[in-house]
mmCIF file of C-alpha atoms in Angstrom:
data_model
loop_
_atom_site.group_PDB
_atom_site.id
_atom_site.type_symbol
_atom_site.label_atom_id
_atom_site.label_comp_id
_atom_site.label_asym_id
_atom_site.label_seq_id
_atom_site.Cartn_x
_atom_site.Cartn_y
_atom_site.Cartn_z
ATOM 1 C CA ASP A 6 27.185 -9.402 10.257
ATOM 2 C CA SER A 7 25.244 -7.371 12.840
ATOM 3 C CA GLY A 8 28.100 -7.313 15.308
ATOM 4 C CA VAL A 9 25.986 -8.976 18.001
ATOM 5 C CA THR A 10 27.345 -12.323 19.194
ATOM 6 C CA GLN A 11 25.218 -14.937 20.890
ATOM 7 C CA THR A 12 26.464 -18.185 22.378
ATOM 8 C CA PRO A 13 25.817 -21.012 22.233
ATOM 9 C CA LYS A 14 24.051 -21.431 18.917
ATOM 10 C CA HIS A 15 22.241 -24.544 20.024
ATOM 11 C CA LEU A 16 21.446 -25.927 23.434
ATOM 12 C CA ILE A 17 19.748 -29.240 24.300
ATOM 13 C CA THR A 18 18.907 -29.920 27.873
ATOM 14 C CA ALA A 19 16.403 -31.771 30.039
ATOM 15 C CA THR A 20 13.442 -30.498 31.967
ATOM 16 C CA GLY A 21 14.270 -29.122 35.315
ATOM 17 C CA GLN A 22 17.753 -27.968 34.332
ATOM 18 C CA ARG A 23 19.186 -24.472 34.264
ATOM 19 C CA VAL A 24 20.987 -22.826 31.339
ATOM 20 C CA THR A 25 22.670 -19.527 30.626
ATOM 21 C CA LEU A 26 22.512 -17.752 27.281
ATOM 22 C CA ARG A 27 25.194 -15.157 26.563
ATOM 23 C CA CYS A 28 25.087 -12.062 24.403
ATOM 24 C CA SER A 29 27.804 -9.592 23.389
ATOM 25 C CA PRO A 30 26.322 -6.384 21.989
ATOM 26 C CA ARG A 31 27.621 -4.483 19.013
ATOM 27 C CA SER A 32 30.504 -2.212 19.862
ATOM 28 C CA GLY A 33 29.235 1.101 21.206
ATOM 29 C CA ASP A 34 25.674 -0.169 21.898
ATOM 30 C CA LEU A 35 24.532 0.355 25.475
ATOM 31 C CA SER A 36 21.103 -1.282 25.219
ATOM 32 C CA VAL A 37 20.540 -5.011 25.193
ATOM 33 C CA TYR A 38 17.159 -6.630 24.536
ATOM 34 C CA TRP A 39 16.142 -10.273 24.916
ATOM 35 C CA TYR A 40 13.321 -11.805 22.862
ATOM 36 C CA GLN A 41 11.830 -15.244 22.718
ATOM 37 C CA GLN A 42 10.398 -16.799 19.610
ATOM 38 C CA SER A 43 8.421 -20.006 20.220
ATOM 39 C CA LEU A 44 6.987 -22.192 17.535
ATOM 40 C CA ASP A 45 4.503 -20.360 15.345
ATOM 41 C CA GLN A 46 4.727 -17.250 17.500
ATOM 42 C CA GLY A 47 6.257 -13.869 16.917
ATOM 43 C CA LEU A 48 9.038 -12.197 18.799
ATOM 44 C CA GLN A 49 8.015 -11.933 22.498
ATOM 45 C CA PHE A 50 9.795 -9.224 24.502
ATOM 46 C CA LEU A 51 11.387 -10.522 27.647
ATOM 47 C CA ILE A 52 13.648 -7.805 29.078
ATOM 48 C CA GLN A 53 15.799 -4.779 28.235
ATOM 49 C CA TYR A 54 18.937 -3.400 29.893
ATOM 50 C CA TYR A 55 20.657 -0.070 29.387
ATOM 51 C CA ASN A 56 24.242 0.384 30.532
ATOM 52 C CA GLY A 57 23.893 -2.187 33.184
ATOM 53 C CA GLU A 58 20.455 -1.294 34.514
ATOM 54 C CA GLU A 59 17.123 -2.988 33.832
ATOM 55 C CA ARG A 60 14.984 -0.629 31.740
ATOM 56 C CA ALA A 61 11.881 -2.519 30.717
ATOM 57 C CA LYS A 62 10.379 -5.876 31.468
ATOM 58 C CA GLY A 63 7.988 -7.882 29.373
ATOM 59 C CA ASN A 64 6.321 -11.133 29.938
ATOM 60 C CA ILE A 65 9.383 -12.734 31.440
ATOM 61 C CA LEU A 66 8.727 -15.725 33.679
ATOM 62 C CA GLU A 67 9.955 -15.698 37.348
ATOM 63 C CA ARG A 68 12.091 -18.723 36.421
ATOM 64 C CA PHE A 69 13.982 -16.533 33.992
ATOM 65 C CA SER A 70 16.419 -13.758 34.970
ATOM 66 C CA ALA A 71 18.957 -11.619 33.177
ATOM 67 C CA GLN A 72 21.696 -9.148 33.839
ATOM 68 C CA GLN A 73 24.058 -6.832 31.986
ATOM 69 C CA PHE A 74 27.609 -6.706 33.140
ATOM 70 C CA PRO A 75 30.009 -3.675 33.286
ATOM 71 C CA ASP A 76 31.538 -4.743 29.927
ATOM 72 C CA LEU A 77 27.950 -4.572 28.576
ATOM 73 C CA HIS A 78 27.623 -8.241 27.715
ATOM 74 C CA SER A 79 24.368 -9.810 28.950
ATOM 75 C CA GLU A 80 23.293 -13.190 30.239
ATOM 76 C CA LEU A 81 19.843 -14.688 30.290
ATOM 77 C CA ASN A 82 19.403 -17.384 32.820
ATOM 78 C CA LEU A 83 16.591 -19.952 32.437
ATOM 79 C CA SER A 84 15.925 -22.278 35.316
ATOM 80 C CA SER A 85 13.626 -25.160 36.171
ATOM 81 C CA LEU A 86 13.183 -25.655 32.424
ATOM 82 C CA GLU A 87 9.965 -26.950 30.986
ATOM 83 C CA LEU A 88 9.234 -28.350 27.547
ATOM 84 C CA GLY A 89 7.386 -25.147 26.683
ATOM 85 C CA ASP A 90 10.584 -23.156 27.109
ATOM 86 C CA SER A 91 11.956 -24.646 23.879
ATOM 87 C CA ALA A 92 12.337 -21.680 21.565
ATOM 88 C CA LEU A 93 14.754 -19.458 19.680
ATOM 89 C CA TYR A 94 16.100 -16.767 22.016
ATOM 90 C CA PHE A 95 17.359 -13.593 20.347
ATOM 91 C CA CYS A 96 19.492 -10.906 21.782
ATOM 92 C CA ALA A 97 19.514 -7.467 20.144
ATOM 93 C CA SER A 98 21.431 -4.344 20.896
ATOM 94 C CA SER A 99 21.009 -0.639 20.060
ATOM 95 C CA GLN A 100 22.672 2.681 20.819
ATOM 96 C CA SER A 101 19.533 4.318 22.155
ATOM 97 C CA TYR A 102 15.792 3.816 22.299
ATOM 98 C CA ASN A 103 15.222 5.534 18.917
ATOM 99 C CA SER A 104 17.975 3.556 17.248
ATOM 100 C CA PRO A 105 17.388 0.380 15.238
ATOM 101 C CA LEU A 106 17.973 -2.978 16.889
ATOM 102 C CA HIS A 107 20.814 -5.168 15.708
ATOM 103 C CA PHE A 108 19.972 -8.797 16.284
ATOM 104 C CA GLY A 109 22.323 -11.742 17.003
ATOM 105 C CA ASN A 110 21.803 -15.069 15.283
ATOM 106 C CA GLY A 111 19.875 -16.497 18.201
ATOM 107 C CA THR A 112 20.291 -19.453 20.546
ATOM 108 C CA ARG A 113 18.044 -22.385 19.820
ATOM 109 C CA LEU A 114 17.059 -24.059 23.052
ATOM 110 C CA THR A 115 15.538 -27.539 23.019
ATOM 111 C CA VAL A 116 14.205 -28.932 26.293
ATOM 112 C CA THR A 117 13.610 -32.633 26.199
ATOM 113 C CA ILE B 17 -0.615 -6.017 26.925
ATOM 114 C CA LEU B 18 0.204 -3.810 23.881
ATOM 115 C CA ASN B 19 -1.599 -4.739 20.624
ATOM 116 C CA VAL B 20 0.574 -4.472 17.548
ATOM 117 C CA GLU B 21 -1.199 -6.041 14.570
ATOM 118 C CA GLN B 22 0.061 -6.570 11.062
ATOM 119 C CA SER B 23 -1.926 -7.363 7.953
ATOM 120 C CA PRO B 24 -2.079 -9.298 5.884
ATOM 121 C CA GLN B 25 -0.535 -12.282 7.600
ATOM 122 C CA SER B 26 0.881 -13.539 4.311
ATOM 123 C CA LEU B 27 0.962 -12.332 0.768
ATOM 124 C CA HIS B 28 1.967 -13.821 -2.611
ATOM 125 C CA VAL B 29 2.756 -11.436 -5.466
ATOM 126 C CA GLN B 30 4.245 -11.732 -8.892
ATOM 127 C CA GLU B 31 7.650 -10.313 -9.705
ATOM 128 C CA GLY B 32 7.252 -6.685 -10.695
ATOM 129 C CA ASP B 33 4.058 -6.070 -8.681
ATOM 130 C CA SER B 34 3.986 -3.338 -6.087
ATOM 131 C CA THR B 35 2.576 -4.184 -2.698
ATOM 132 C CA ASN B 36 1.997 -2.777 0.751
ATOM 133 C CA PHE B 37 1.345 -3.980 4.263
ATOM 134 C CA THR B 38 -0.112 -2.407 7.385
ATOM 135 C CA CYS B 39 1.001 -2.169 10.941
ATOM 136 C CA SER B 40 -1.547 -0.991 13.549
ATOM 137 C CA PHE B 41 -0.412 0.094 17.031
ATOM 138 C CA PRO B 42 -1.709 1.987 20.016
ATOM 139 C CA SER B 43 -2.176 5.685 19.249
ATOM 140 C CA SER B 44 -1.226 6.801 22.750
ATOM 141 C CA ASN B 45 2.197 6.997 24.440
ATOM 142 C CA PHE B 46 3.929 6.708 21.062
ATOM 143 C CA TYR B 47 7.707 6.911 21.017
ATOM 144 C CA ALA B 48 8.876 5.092 17.846
ATOM 145 C CA LEU B 49 7.846 2.667 15.126
ATOM 146 C CA HIS B 50 10.380 0.230 13.659
ATOM 147 C CA TRP B 51 10.225 -1.862 10.554
ATOM 148 C CA TYR B 52 12.432 -5.007 10.059
ATOM 149 C CA ARG B 53 12.946 -7.521 7.332
ATOM 150 C CA TRP B 54 13.464 -11.111 8.343
ATOM 151 C CA GLU B 55 14.713 -13.654 5.889
ATOM 152 C CA THR B 56 14.444 -17.368 6.586
ATOM 153 C CA ALA B 57 17.388 -18.750 8.544
ATOM 154 C CA LYS B 58 18.717 -15.260 9.256
ATOM 155 C CA SER B 59 18.119 -12.619 11.887
ATOM 156 C CA PRO B 60 15.822 -9.589 11.533
ATOM 157 C CA GLU B 61 17.465 -6.585 9.849
ATOM 158 C CA ALA B 62 16.341 -3.038 10.471
ATOM 159 C CA LEU B 63 14.691 -1.107 7.593
ATOM 160 C CA PHE B 64 13.371 2.021 9.233
ATOM 161 C CA VAL B 65 12.904 3.729 12.550
ATOM 162 C CA MET B 66 10.258 6.452 12.502
ATOM 163 C CA THR B 67 9.437 8.823 15.394
ATOM 164 C CA LEU B 68 7.348 11.689 13.993
ATOM 165 C CA ASN B 69 3.808 11.732 12.789
ATOM 166 C CA GLY B 70 3.839 12.063 9.024
ATOM 167 C CA ASP B 71 7.348 10.633 8.713
ATOM 168 C CA GLU B 72 8.100 9.064 5.381
ATOM 169 C CA LYS B 73 11.264 6.922 4.930
ATOM 170 C CA LYS B 74 12.628 5.369 1.748
ATOM 171 C CA LYS B 75 15.357 2.808 1.099
ATOM 172 C CA GLY B 76 15.622 1.830 -2.579
ATOM 173 C CA ARG B 77 12.302 0.311 -3.613
ATOM 174 C CA ILE B 78 11.007 0.125 -0.078
ATOM 175 C CA SER B 79 9.294 2.984 1.647
ATOM 176 C CA ALA B 80 7.210 3.558 4.801
ATOM 177 C CA THR B 81 4.818 6.090 6.165
ATOM 178 C CA LEU B 82 3.658 6.774 9.689
ATOM 179 C CA ASN B 83 0.398 8.095 11.203
ATOM 180 C CA THR B 84 0.776 8.289 14.985
ATOM 181 C CA LYS B 85 -2.593 9.951 15.583
ATOM 182 C CA GLU B 86 -4.591 7.065 14.132
ATOM 183 C CA GLY B 87 -1.973 4.405 15.016
ATOM 184 C CA TYR B 88 -0.853 2.922 11.729
ATOM 185 C CA SER B 89 2.136 2.640 9.456
ATOM 186 C CA TYR B 90 2.287 1.369 5.844
ATOM 187 C CA LEU B 91 5.277 -0.381 4.242
ATOM 188 C CA TYR B 92 5.399 -0.258 0.446
ATOM 189 C CA ILE B 93 7.524 -2.267 -1.895
ATOM 190 C CA LYS B 94 7.639 -1.049 -5.509
ATOM 191 C CA GLY B 95 8.398 -3.538 -8.305
ATOM 192 C CA SER B 96 8.791 -6.626 -6.035
ATOM 193 C CA GLN B 97 11.692 -8.945 -6.758
ATOM 194 C CA PRO B 98 12.136 -12.590 -5.627
ATOM 195 C CA GLU B 99 14.870 -11.420 -3.273
ATOM 196 C CA ASP B 100 12.221 -9.298 -1.401
ATOM 197 C CA SER B 101 10.687 -12.550 -0.186
ATOM 198 C CA ALA B 102 10.863 -12.337 3.601
ATOM 199 C CA THR B 103 8.792 -11.647 6.712
ATOM 200 C CA TYR B 104 8.370 -7.952 7.402
ATOM 201 C CA LEU B 105 8.002 -7.043 11.026
ATOM 202 C CA CYS B 106 6.948 -3.844 12.664
ATOM 203 C CA ALA B 107 7.688 -2.935 16.258
ATOM 204 C CA PHE B 108 6.015 -0.336 18.441
ATOM 205 C CA GLY B 109 8.004 1.591 21.004
ATOM 206 C CA GLY B 110 5.929 3.267 23.641
ATOM 207 C CA SER B 111 6.787 5.401 26.671
ATOM 208 C CA ALA B 112 7.280 2.268 28.664
ATOM 209 C CA ARG B 113 10.441 1.755 26.541
ATOM 210 C CA GLN B 114 9.375 -1.727 25.579
ATOM 211 C CA LEU B 115 9.671 -2.556 21.926
ATOM 212 C CA THR B 116 6.720 -4.758 21.024
ATOM 213 C CA PHE B 117 6.753 -6.676 17.721
ATOM 214 C CA GLY B 118 3.812 -7.577 15.515
ATOM 215 C CA SER B 119 3.536 -11.113 14.120
ATOM 216 C CA GLY B 120 4.743 -10.040 10.737
ATOM 217 C CA THR B 121 3.636 -10.161 7.129
ATOM 218 C CA GLN B 122 5.160 -13.006 5.134
ATOM 219 C CA LEU B 123 5.844 -11.934 1.585
ATOM 220 C CA THR B 124 6.506 -14.353 -1.218
ATOM 221 C CA VAL B 125 7.470 -12.917 -4.595
ATOM 222 C CA LEU B 126 6.928 -15.389 -7.414
ATOM 223 C CA PRO B 127 9.294 -15.170 -10.435
#
């Protein structure tokens, strides 16, 4: 058990809809990372937060947004969903930039 | 776009064989190099985080080396066992503080 909790585990929704993915980091970790894994692709970096502030941004679509709250949990909001957004979304946390990432079990999003 | 490449893409070895994989990354603006092990239906688990040129890390039968000047890292597995079967990922951390993953090397150890 990595200590990182992601909810929900599975999400099925229709095109055009909006969903929110939630992540609770491991106790003591200040950094939260979001990654997307689409079919036959590796882990694509979306965004990183550190202690409530955005620290780094990857190839995150404008339809996607995220935030980290004062209690350090994070939410990834995906709107105007398209079929191509179907993927496994991972959250990971770490103590600092040189520390290993601890991954949650992922949220599998299916857009129909 | 940062280029983090891993080779080979996949590998089949016999139980007891030793093996190694390569991770290539940009040689500029280096901050850290991570290795992860990802078993099917699980989440990636950290193996090593290396930050200094020439770093060598070891965990049981698995070890890793780092050359930041030429931009590569090797992961070695000595005496592979079936339970070593997994995808091994490396991730490059640059000064932009973005951790970019390679596509991984999928290892299958045959009994």
